[in-house]
mmCIF file with all atom_site columns, C-alpha atoms in Angstrom:
data_model
loop_
_atom_site.group_PDB
_atom_site.id
_atom_site.type_symbol
_atom_site.label_atom_id
_atom_site.label_alt_id
_atom_site.label_comp_id
_atom_site.label_asym_id
_atom_site.label_entity_id
_atom_site.label_seq_id
_atom_site.pdbx_PDB_ins_code
_atom_site.Cartn_x
_atom_site.Cartn_y
_atom_site.Cartn_z
_atom_site.occupancy
_atom_site.B_iso_or_equiv
_atom_site.pdbx_formal_charge
_atom_site.auth_seq_id
_atom_site.auth_comp_id
_atom_site.auth_asym_id
_atom_site.auth_atom_id
_atom_site.pdbx_PDB_model_num
ATOM 1   C CA . UNK J 1 1   ? 8.892   71.639 -2.872  1.00 62.00 ? 1   UNK J CA 1
ATOM 2   C CA . UNK J 1 2   ? 11.804  70.980 -5.356  1.00 76.00 ? 2   UNK J CA 1
ATOM 3   C CA . UNK J 1 3   ? 11.854  69.156 -8.899  1.00 74.00 ? 3   UNK J CA 1
ATOM 4   C CA . UNK J 1 4   ? 12.834  66.111 -7.791  1.00 80.00 ? 4   UNK J CA 1
ATOM 5   C CA . UNK J 1 5   ? 10.464  65.667 -5.407  1.00 86.00 ? 5   UNK J CA 1
ATOM 6   C CA . UNK J 1 6   ? 7.522   66.994 -6.874  1.00 86.00 ? 6   UNK J CA 1
ATOM 7   C CA . UNK J 1 7   ? 8.585   64.311 -10.216 1.00 89.00 ? 7   UNK J CA 1
ATOM 8   C CA . UNK J 1 8   ? 9.425   61.916 -7.038  1.00 90.00 ? 8   UNK J CA 1
ATOM 9   C CA . UNK J 1 9   ? 5.666   62.150 -6.069  1.00 90.00 ? 9   UNK J CA 1
ATOM 10  C CA . UNK J 1 10  ? 4.235   62.676 -9.517  1.00 88.00 ? 10  UNK J CA 1
ATOM 11  C CA . UNK J 1 11  ? 5.705   59.701 -10.333 1.00 91.00 ? 11  UNK J CA 1
ATOM 12  C CA . UNK J 1 12  ? 4.656   57.554 -7.294  1.00 92.00 ? 12  UNK J CA 1
ATOM 13  C CA . UNK J 1 13  ? 1.169   58.055 -8.715  1.00 88.00 ? 13  UNK J CA 1
ATOM 14  C CA . UNK J 1 14  ? 1.278   55.596 -11.102 1.00 88.00 ? 14  UNK J CA 1
ATOM 15  C CA . UNK J 1 15  ? 2.880   52.908 -8.707  1.00 85.00 ? 15  UNK J CA 1
ATOM 16  C CA . UNK J 1 16  ? -0.524  53.567 -7.604  1.00 84.00 ? 16  UNK J CA 1
ATOM 17  C CA . UNK J 1 17  ? -2.359  53.227 -10.401 1.00 84.00 ? 17  UNK J CA 1
ATOM 18  C CA . UNK J 1 18  ? -5.065  50.261 -10.098 1.00 84.00 ? 18  UNK J CA 1
ATOM 19  C CA . UNK J 1 19  ? -4.986  48.679 -14.652 1.00 88.00 ? 19  UNK J CA 1
ATOM 20  C CA . UNK J 1 20  ? -6.471  45.501 -15.484 1.00 88.00 ? 20  UNK J CA 1
ATOM 21  C CA . UNK J 1 21  ? -5.456  42.178 -14.433 1.00 87.00 ? 21  UNK J CA 1
ATOM 22  C CA . UNK J 1 22  ? -3.994  40.837 -18.055 1.00 88.00 ? 22  UNK J CA 1
ATOM 23  C CA . UNK J 1 23  ? -1.622  43.522 -18.340 1.00 92.00 ? 23  UNK J CA 1
ATOM 24  C CA . UNK J 1 24  ? 1.592   43.596 -16.720 1.00 93.00 ? 24  UNK J CA 1
ATOM 25  C CA . UNK J 1 25  ? 4.216   46.768 -15.506 1.00 94.00 ? 25  UNK J CA 1
ATOM 26  C CA . UNK J 1 26  ? 7.286   46.597 -14.652 1.00 94.00 ? 26  UNK J CA 1
ATOM 27  C CA . UNK J 1 27  ? 9.718   49.553 -14.198 1.00 94.00 ? 27  UNK J CA 1
ATOM 28  C CA . UNK J 1 28  ? 12.591  49.792 -16.527 1.00 96.00 ? 28  UNK J CA 1
ATOM 29  C CA . UNK J 1 29  ? 15.418  52.087 -16.750 1.00 94.00 ? 29  UNK J CA 1
ATOM 30  C CA . UNK J 1 30  ? 15.125  55.661 -17.735 1.00 93.00 ? 30  UNK J CA 1
ATOM 31  C CA . UNK J 1 31  ? 16.600  56.938 -20.923 1.00 91.00 ? 31  UNK J CA 1
ATOM 32  C CA . UNK J 1 32  ? 19.435  59.400 -18.755 1.00 88.00 ? 32  UNK J CA 1
ATOM 33  C CA . UNK J 1 33  ? 20.813  61.769 -20.914 1.00 91.00 ? 33  UNK J CA 1
ATOM 34  C CA . UNK J 1 34  ? 18.178  63.340 -21.870 1.00 92.00 ? 34  UNK J CA 1
ATOM 35  C CA . UNK J 1 35  ? 16.649  65.227 -18.876 1.00 92.00 ? 35  UNK J CA 1
ATOM 36  C CA . UNK J 1 36  ? 17.301  65.743 -15.283 1.00 91.00 ? 36  UNK J CA 1
ATOM 37  C CA . UNK J 1 37  ? 14.594  63.493 -13.951 1.00 93.00 ? 37  UNK J CA 1
ATOM 38  C CA . UNK J 1 38  ? 13.664  60.249 -15.953 1.00 95.00 ? 38  UNK J CA 1
ATOM 39  C CA . UNK J 1 39  ? 11.152  57.449 -15.114 1.00 96.00 ? 39  UNK J CA 1
ATOM 40  C CA . UNK J 1 40  ? 9.982   55.128 -17.686 1.00 97.00 ? 40  UNK J CA 1
ATOM 41  C CA . UNK J 1 41  ? 8.106   51.659 -17.309 1.00 97.00 ? 41  UNK J CA 1
ATOM 42  C CA . UNK J 1 42  ? 6.715   48.639 -20.050 1.00 96.00 ? 42  UNK J CA 1
ATOM 43  C CA . UNK J 1 43  ? 3.539   46.996 -20.075 1.00 95.00 ? 43  UNK J CA 1
ATOM 44  C CA . UNK J 1 44  ? 2.650   43.981 -21.551 1.00 94.00 ? 44  UNK J CA 1
ATOM 45  C CA . UNK J 1 45  ? -0.712  42.631 -22.451 1.00 93.00 ? 45  UNK J CA 1
ATOM 46  C CA . UNK J 1 46  ? -2.060  39.263 -22.780 1.00 86.00 ? 46  UNK J CA 1
ATOM 47  C CA . UNK J 1 47  ? -1.301  35.686 -21.514 1.00 80.00 ? 47  UNK J CA 1
ATOM 48  C CA . UNK J 1 48  ? -0.068  34.650 -24.195 1.00 82.00 ? 48  UNK J CA 1
ATOM 49  C CA . UNK J 1 49  ? 1.132   38.033 -25.273 1.00 85.00 ? 49  UNK J CA 1
ATOM 50  C CA . UNK J 1 50  ? -1.172  40.248 -27.857 1.00 91.00 ? 50  UNK J CA 1
ATOM 51  C CA . UNK J 1 51  ? 0.888   43.725 -27.079 1.00 93.00 ? 51  UNK J CA 1
ATOM 52  C CA . UNK J 1 52  ? 3.180   45.278 -25.545 1.00 95.00 ? 52  UNK J CA 1
ATOM 53  C CA . UNK J 1 53  ? 4.629   49.251 -24.817 1.00 96.00 ? 53  UNK J CA 1
ATOM 54  C CA . UNK J 1 54  ? 7.037   51.594 -23.602 1.00 97.00 ? 54  UNK J CA 1
ATOM 55  C CA . UNK J 1 55  ? 5.974   54.607 -21.183 1.00 97.00 ? 55  UNK J CA 1
ATOM 56  C CA . UNK J 1 56  ? 8.581   57.540 -20.595 1.00 97.00 ? 56  UNK J CA 1
ATOM 57  C CA . UNK J 1 57  ? 8.332   60.492 -18.441 1.00 96.00 ? 57  UNK J CA 1
ATOM 58  C CA . UNK J 1 58  ? 11.004  62.909 -18.718 1.00 96.00 ? 58  UNK J CA 1
ATOM 59  C CA . UNK J 1 59  ? 11.148  66.851 -16.522 1.00 94.00 ? 59  UNK J CA 1
ATOM 60  C CA . UNK J 1 60  ? 13.773  69.036 -17.283 1.00 94.00 ? 60  UNK J CA 1
ATOM 61  C CA . UNK J 1 61  ? 12.900  72.532 -15.101 1.00 92.00 ? 61  UNK J CA 1
ATOM 62  C CA . UNK J 1 62  ? 14.710  74.975 -16.817 1.00 92.00 ? 62  UNK J CA 1
ATOM 63  C CA . UNK J 1 63  ? 12.119  74.100 -19.598 1.00 93.00 ? 63  UNK J CA 1
ATOM 64  C CA . UNK J 1 64  ? 12.935  73.133 -23.328 1.00 94.00 ? 64  UNK J CA 1
ATOM 65  C CA . UNK J 1 65  ? 11.933  74.798 -26.263 1.00 95.00 ? 65  UNK J CA 1
ATOM 66  C CA . UNK J 1 66  ? 10.325  72.087 -28.163 1.00 95.00 ? 66  UNK J CA 1
ATOM 67  C CA . UNK J 1 67  ? 8.380   70.774 -25.410 1.00 96.00 ? 67  UNK J CA 1
ATOM 68  C CA . UNK J 1 68  ? 6.497   74.219 -24.042 1.00 95.00 ? 68  UNK J CA 1
ATOM 69  C CA . UNK J 1 69  ? 6.349   72.296 -21.301 1.00 94.00 ? 69  UNK J CA 1
ATOM 70  C CA . UNK J 1 70  ? 9.223   71.426 -17.742 1.00 94.00 ? 70  UNK J CA 1
ATOM 71  C CA . UNK J 1 71  ? 7.817   67.652 -18.691 1.00 95.00 ? 71  UNK J CA 1
ATOM 72  C CA . UNK J 1 72  ? 7.355   65.493 -21.888 1.00 97.00 ? 72  UNK J CA 1
ATOM 73  C CA . UNK J 1 73  ? 6.588   62.514 -21.871 1.00 97.00 ? 73  UNK J CA 1
ATOM 74  C CA . UNK J 1 74  ? 7.317   59.201 -24.552 1.00 98.00 ? 74  UNK J CA 1
ATOM 75  C CA . UNK J 1 75  ? 5.153   56.333 -25.084 1.00 98.00 ? 75  UNK J CA 1
ATOM 76  C CA . UNK J 1 76  ? 5.284   53.136 -27.381 1.00 98.00 ? 76  UNK J CA 1
ATOM 77  C CA . UNK J 1 77  ? 2.715   50.448 -27.723 1.00 97.00 ? 77  UNK J CA 1
ATOM 78  C CA . UNK J 1 78  ? 3.122   47.281 -29.741 1.00 95.00 ? 78  UNK J CA 1
ATOM 79  C CA . UNK J 1 79  ? 0.495   45.563 -30.578 1.00 93.00 ? 79  UNK J CA 1
ATOM 80  C CA . UNK J 1 80  ? -0.597  41.999 -32.862 1.00 90.00 ? 80  UNK J CA 1
ATOM 81  C CA . UNK J 1 81  ? -2.802  42.667 -35.523 1.00 87.00 ? 81  UNK J CA 1
ATOM 82  C CA . UNK J 1 82  ? -4.307  40.284 -38.335 1.00 85.00 ? 82  UNK J CA 1
ATOM 83  C CA . UNK J 1 83  ? -2.950  40.105 -41.288 1.00 82.00 ? 83  UNK J CA 1
ATOM 84  C CA . UNK J 1 84  ? -6.422  41.845 -42.889 1.00 83.00 ? 84  UNK J CA 1
ATOM 85  C CA . UNK J 1 85  ? -6.198  44.423 -40.904 1.00 82.00 ? 85  UNK J CA 1
ATOM 86  C CA . UNK J 1 86  ? -2.024  45.352 -41.596 1.00 79.00 ? 86  UNK J CA 1
ATOM 87  C CA . UNK J 1 87  ? -2.998  45.015 -45.356 1.00 80.00 ? 87  UNK J CA 1
ATOM 88  C CA . UNK J 1 88  ? -6.078  47.698 -44.964 1.00 83.00 ? 88  UNK J CA 1
ATOM 89  C CA . UNK J 1 89  ? -4.329  51.517 -45.424 1.00 84.00 ? 89  UNK J CA 1
ATOM 90  C CA . UNK J 1 90  ? -6.804  53.526 -43.113 1.00 90.00 ? 90  UNK J CA 1
ATOM 91  C CA . UNK J 1 91  ? -5.348  51.207 -40.725 1.00 91.00 ? 91  UNK J CA 1
ATOM 92  C CA . UNK J 1 92  ? -2.487  54.021 -39.284 1.00 92.00 ? 92  UNK J CA 1
ATOM 93  C CA . UNK J 1 93  ? -5.494  56.751 -39.619 1.00 94.00 ? 93  UNK J CA 1
ATOM 94  C CA . UNK J 1 94  ? -7.007  54.932 -37.678 1.00 94.00 ? 94  UNK J CA 1
ATOM 95  C CA . UNK J 1 95  ? -3.660  54.051 -34.930 1.00 94.00 ? 95  UNK J CA 1
ATOM 96  C CA . UNK J 1 96  ? -3.410  57.858 -34.075 1.00 96.00 ? 96  UNK J CA 1
ATOM 97  C CA . UNK J 1 97  ? -7.594  58.136 -33.731 1.00 96.00 ? 97  UNK J CA 1
ATOM 98  C CA . UNK J 1 98  ? -6.373  55.942 -30.747 1.00 95.00 ? 98  UNK J CA 1
ATOM 99  C CA . UNK J 1 99  ? -3.485  57.864 -29.783 1.00 97.00 ? 99  UNK J CA 1
ATOM 100 C CA . UNK J 1 100 ? -5.924  60.983 -29.426 1.00 97.00 ? 100 UNK J CA 1
ATOM 101 C CA . UNK J 1 101 ? -8.677  59.238 -28.381 1.00 96.00 ? 101 UNK J CA 1
ATOM 102 C CA . UNK J 1 102 ? -7.465  57.850 -25.658 1.00 96.00 ? 102 UNK J CA 1
ATOM 103 C CA . UNK J 1 103 ? -5.753  61.441 -24.684 1.00 96.00 ? 103 UNK J CA 1
ATOM 104 C CA . UNK J 1 104 ? -9.177  63.123 -25.436 1.00 96.00 ? 104 UNK J CA 1
ATOM 105 C CA . UNK J 1 105 ? -10.827 59.835 -22.612 1.00 94.00 ? 105 UNK J CA 1
ATOM 106 C CA . UNK J 1 106 ? -8.697  60.688 -19.589 1.00 93.00 ? 106 UNK J CA 1
ATOM 107 C CA . UNK J 1 107 ? -9.225  64.689 -20.022 1.00 94.00 ? 107 UNK J CA 1
ATOM 108 C CA . UNK J 1 108 ? -6.059  65.633 -20.358 1.00 93.00 ? 108 UNK J CA 1
ATOM 109 C CA . UNK J 1 109 ? -4.226  68.724 -21.031 1.00 94.00 ? 109 UNK J CA 1
ATOM 110 C CA . UNK J 1 110 ? -0.998  68.486 -22.412 1.00 95.00 ? 110 UNK J CA 1
ATOM 111 C CA . UNK J 1 111 ? 0.843   70.362 -25.739 1.00 96.00 ? 111 UNK J CA 1
ATOM 112 C CA . UNK J 1 112 ? 3.054   69.533 -28.620 1.00 97.00 ? 112 UNK J CA 1
ATOM 113 C CA . UNK J 1 113 ? 1.333   66.077 -29.324 1.00 97.00 ? 113 UNK J CA 1
ATOM 114 C CA . UNK J 1 114 ? 3.086   64.905 -32.507 1.00 97.00 ? 114 UNK J CA 1
ATOM 115 C CA . UNK J 1 115 ? 3.955   60.279 -33.295 1.00 97.00 ? 115 UNK J CA 1
ATOM 116 C CA . UNK J 1 116 ? 4.193   57.428 -36.164 1.00 97.00 ? 116 UNK J CA 1
ATOM 117 C CA . UNK J 1 117 ? 2.338   55.165 -36.784 1.00 96.00 ? 117 UNK J CA 1
ATOM 118 C CA . UNK J 1 118 ? 3.403   51.827 -38.536 1.00 93.00 ? 118 UNK J CA 1
ATOM 119 C CA . UNK J 1 119 ? 2.251   49.277 -40.218 1.00 90.00 ? 119 UNK J CA 1
ATOM 120 C CA . UNK J 1 120 ? 4.010   46.083 -39.409 1.00 88.00 ? 120 UNK J CA 1
ATOM 121 C CA . UNK J 1 121 ? 4.519   42.758 -41.805 1.00 85.00 ? 121 UNK J CA 1
ATOM 122 C CA . UNK J 1 122 ? 7.124   40.051 -40.761 1.00 85.00 ? 122 UNK J CA 1
ATOM 123 C CA . UNK J 1 123 ? 7.679   36.801 -42.088 1.00 83.00 ? 123 UNK J CA 1
ATOM 124 C CA . UNK J 1 124 ? 10.315  34.380 -40.816 1.00 83.00 ? 124 UNK J CA 1
ATOM 125 C CA . UNK J 1 125 ? 12.364  31.677 -42.336 1.00 88.00 ? 125 UNK J CA 1
ATOM 126 C CA . UNK J 1 126 ? 14.620  28.945 -41.947 1.00 86.00 ? 126 UNK J CA 1
ATOM 127 C CA . UNK J 1 127 ? 15.288  28.325 -37.936 1.00 87.00 ? 127 UNK J CA 1
ATOM 128 C CA . UNK J 1 128 ? 12.663  31.200 -37.455 1.00 84.00 ? 128 UNK J CA 1
ATOM 129 C CA . UNK J 1 129 ? 10.317  29.426 -39.546 1.00 82.00 ? 129 UNK J CA 1
ATOM 130 C CA . UNK J 1 130 ? 8.319   28.552 -36.931 1.00 82.00 ? 130 UNK J CA 1
ATOM 131 C CA . UNK J 1 131 ? 6.884   31.468 -36.279 1.00 78.00 ? 131 UNK J CA 1
ATOM 132 C CA . UNK J 1 132 ? 5.708   32.444 -39.839 1.00 75.00 ? 132 UNK J CA 1
ATOM 133 C CA . UNK J 1 133 ? 3.384   35.011 -41.001 1.00 80.00 ? 133 UNK J CA 1
ATOM 134 C CA . UNK J 1 134 ? 2.923   38.294 -38.054 1.00 83.00 ? 134 UNK J CA 1
ATOM 135 C CA . UNK J 1 135 ? 1.690   41.266 -38.518 1.00 87.00 ? 135 UNK J CA 1
ATOM 136 C CA . UNK J 1 136 ? 1.864   44.527 -35.866 1.00 90.00 ? 136 UNK J CA 1
ATOM 137 C CA . UNK J 1 137 ? 0.894   47.480 -35.400 1.00 93.00 ? 137 UNK J CA 1
ATOM 138 C CA . UNK J 1 138 ? 3.514   50.088 -33.262 1.00 95.00 ? 138 UNK J CA 1
ATOM 139 C CA . UNK J 1 139 ? 2.556   53.289 -32.457 1.00 97.00 ? 139 UNK J CA 1
ATOM 140 C CA . UNK J 1 140 ? 4.750   55.870 -31.538 1.00 98.00 ? 140 UNK J CA 1
ATOM 141 C CA . UNK J 1 141 ? 3.673   59.681 -29.135 1.00 98.00 ? 141 UNK J CA 1
ATOM 142 C CA . UNK J 1 142 ? 5.327   62.325 -27.696 1.00 98.00 ? 142 UNK J CA 1
ATOM 143 C CA . UNK J 1 143 ? 3.442   65.291 -25.847 1.00 98.00 ? 143 UNK J CA 1
ATOM 144 C CA . UNK J 1 144 ? 3.803   67.746 -23.096 1.00 97.00 ? 144 UNK J CA 1
ATOM 145 C CA . UNK J 1 145 ? 1.563   67.182 -20.275 1.00 96.00 ? 145 UNK J CA 1
ATOM 146 C CA . UNK J 1 146 ? 0.840   70.800 -18.483 1.00 92.00 ? 146 UNK J CA 1
ATOM 147 C CA . UNK J 1 147 ? 1.932   69.342 -15.073 1.00 87.00 ? 147 UNK J CA 1
ATOM 148 C CA . UNK J 1 148 ? 3.305   67.229 -13.163 1.00 87.00 ? 148 UNK J CA 1
ATOM 149 C CA . UNK J 1 149 ? -0.018  67.141 -11.029 1.00 87.00 ? 149 UNK J CA 1
ATOM 150 C CA . UNK J 1 150 ? -1.992  64.853 -13.200 1.00 89.00 ? 150 UNK J CA 1
ATOM 151 C CA . UNK J 1 151 ? 0.865   62.418 -14.152 1.00 93.00 ? 151 UNK J CA 1
ATOM 152 C CA . UNK J 1 152 ? -1.509  59.161 -13.562 1.00 92.00 ? 152 UNK J CA 1
ATOM 153 C CA . UNK J 1 153 ? -4.457  61.069 -15.370 1.00 94.00 ? 153 UNK J CA 1
ATOM 154 C CA . UNK J 1 154 ? -1.686  60.788 -18.826 1.00 96.00 ? 154 UNK J CA 1
ATOM 155 C CA . UNK J 1 155 ? -0.880  57.183 -17.134 1.00 95.00 ? 155 UNK J CA 1
ATOM 156 C CA . UNK J 1 156 ? -4.049  55.698 -17.745 1.00 94.00 ? 156 UNK J CA 1
ATOM 157 C CA . UNK J 1 157 ? -4.018  57.529 -21.479 1.00 95.00 ? 157 UNK J CA 1
ATOM 158 C CA . UNK J 1 158 ? -1.061  55.231 -22.354 1.00 96.00 ? 158 UNK J CA 1
ATOM 159 C CA . UNK J 1 159 ? -2.435  52.574 -21.272 1.00 95.00 ? 159 UNK J CA 1
ATOM 160 C CA . UNK J 1 160 ? -5.445  52.503 -22.744 1.00 94.00 ? 160 UNK J CA 1
ATOM 161 C CA . UNK J 1 161 ? -4.178  52.902 -25.853 1.00 95.00 ? 161 UNK J CA 1
ATOM 162 C CA . UNK J 1 162 ? -2.682  49.540 -25.550 1.00 94.00 ? 162 UNK J CA 1
ATOM 163 C CA . UNK J 1 163 ? -5.835  48.201 -24.879 1.00 93.00 ? 163 UNK J CA 1
ATOM 164 C CA . UNK J 1 164 ? -7.181  49.996 -28.006 1.00 92.00 ? 164 UNK J CA 1
ATOM 165 C CA . UNK J 1 165 ? -4.626  49.011 -29.642 1.00 92.00 ? 165 UNK J CA 1
ATOM 166 C CA . UNK J 1 166 ? -4.643  44.976 -28.820 1.00 91.00 ? 166 UNK J CA 1
ATOM 167 C CA . UNK J 1 167 ? -8.079  45.101 -28.998 1.00 88.00 ? 167 UNK J CA 1
ATOM 168 C CA . UNK J 1 168 ? -9.110  44.056 -25.749 1.00 86.00 ? 168 UNK J CA 1
ATOM 169 C CA . UNK J 1 169 ? -12.663 45.957 -24.395 1.00 80.00 ? 169 UNK J CA 1
ATOM 170 C CA . UNK J 1 170 ? -12.731 48.831 -22.003 1.00 73.00 ? 170 UNK J CA 1
ATOM 171 C CA . UNK J 1 171 ? -11.650 47.777 -18.708 1.00 73.00 ? 171 UNK J CA 1
ATOM 172 C CA . UNK J 1 172 ? -13.558 49.263 -15.018 1.00 71.00 ? 172 UNK J CA 1
ATOM 173 C CA . UNK J 1 173 ? -11.911 48.059 -11.912 1.00 69.00 ? 173 UNK J CA 1
ATOM 174 C CA . UNK J 1 174 ? -14.329 46.719 -9.890  1.00 73.00 ? 174 UNK J CA 1
ATOM 175 C CA . UNK J 1 175 ? -17.019 45.672 -12.579 1.00 74.00 ? 175 UNK J CA 1
ATOM 176 C CA . UNK J 1 176 ? -17.306 42.007 -14.127 1.00 71.00 ? 176 UNK J CA 1
ATOM 177 C CA . UNK J 1 177 ? -18.363 42.243 -17.607 1.00 63.00 ? 177 UNK J CA 1
ATOM 178 C CA . UNK J 1 178 ? -21.302 40.016 -17.854 1.00 67.00 ? 178 UNK J CA 1
ATOM 179 C CA . UNK J 1 179 ? -19.077 38.350 -21.171 1.00 63.00 ? 179 UNK J CA 1
ATOM 180 C CA . UNK J 1 180 ? -16.572 37.485 -18.467 1.00 62.00 ? 180 UNK J CA 1
ATOM 181 C CA . UNK J 1 181 ? -18.702 35.659 -15.737 1.00 60.00 ? 181 UNK J CA 1
#
């Protein structure tokens, strides 16, 4: 198979991936200038929404040196947090630990992991004052999978990161939690 066929087959793994019912995945426009092949999707968590994210897969058979691979994943997660948590000086360290745990738990091979974690506090005024005070955590991470063959597991790592950030309990398809009965 050629690069496009390999990429298309790998992206098909994502479309077939089961996620929990309160996470809605939507295909989104992918960046067109960063790599010859790209895919993007977004996630919205909860109703009302308590978190969101974006998952981008870039594939360049020329293997850019900074990627150390032919594939790069760029992930973004934003989740509502309470104001007390936003004040915690350890929040950014904890957020980065969530990234590491999600990748480790998904048992994926990767290189060149990097990113940022930001705590955001905002206050709305005038016509937006009904929103009041809002606090969120934003996580931006990127890494290079060792191959396209386990793209579904990398996607699962991102979904797990969203779940952790939004404070959701772990989800196992086909298993009902006792508290949900």
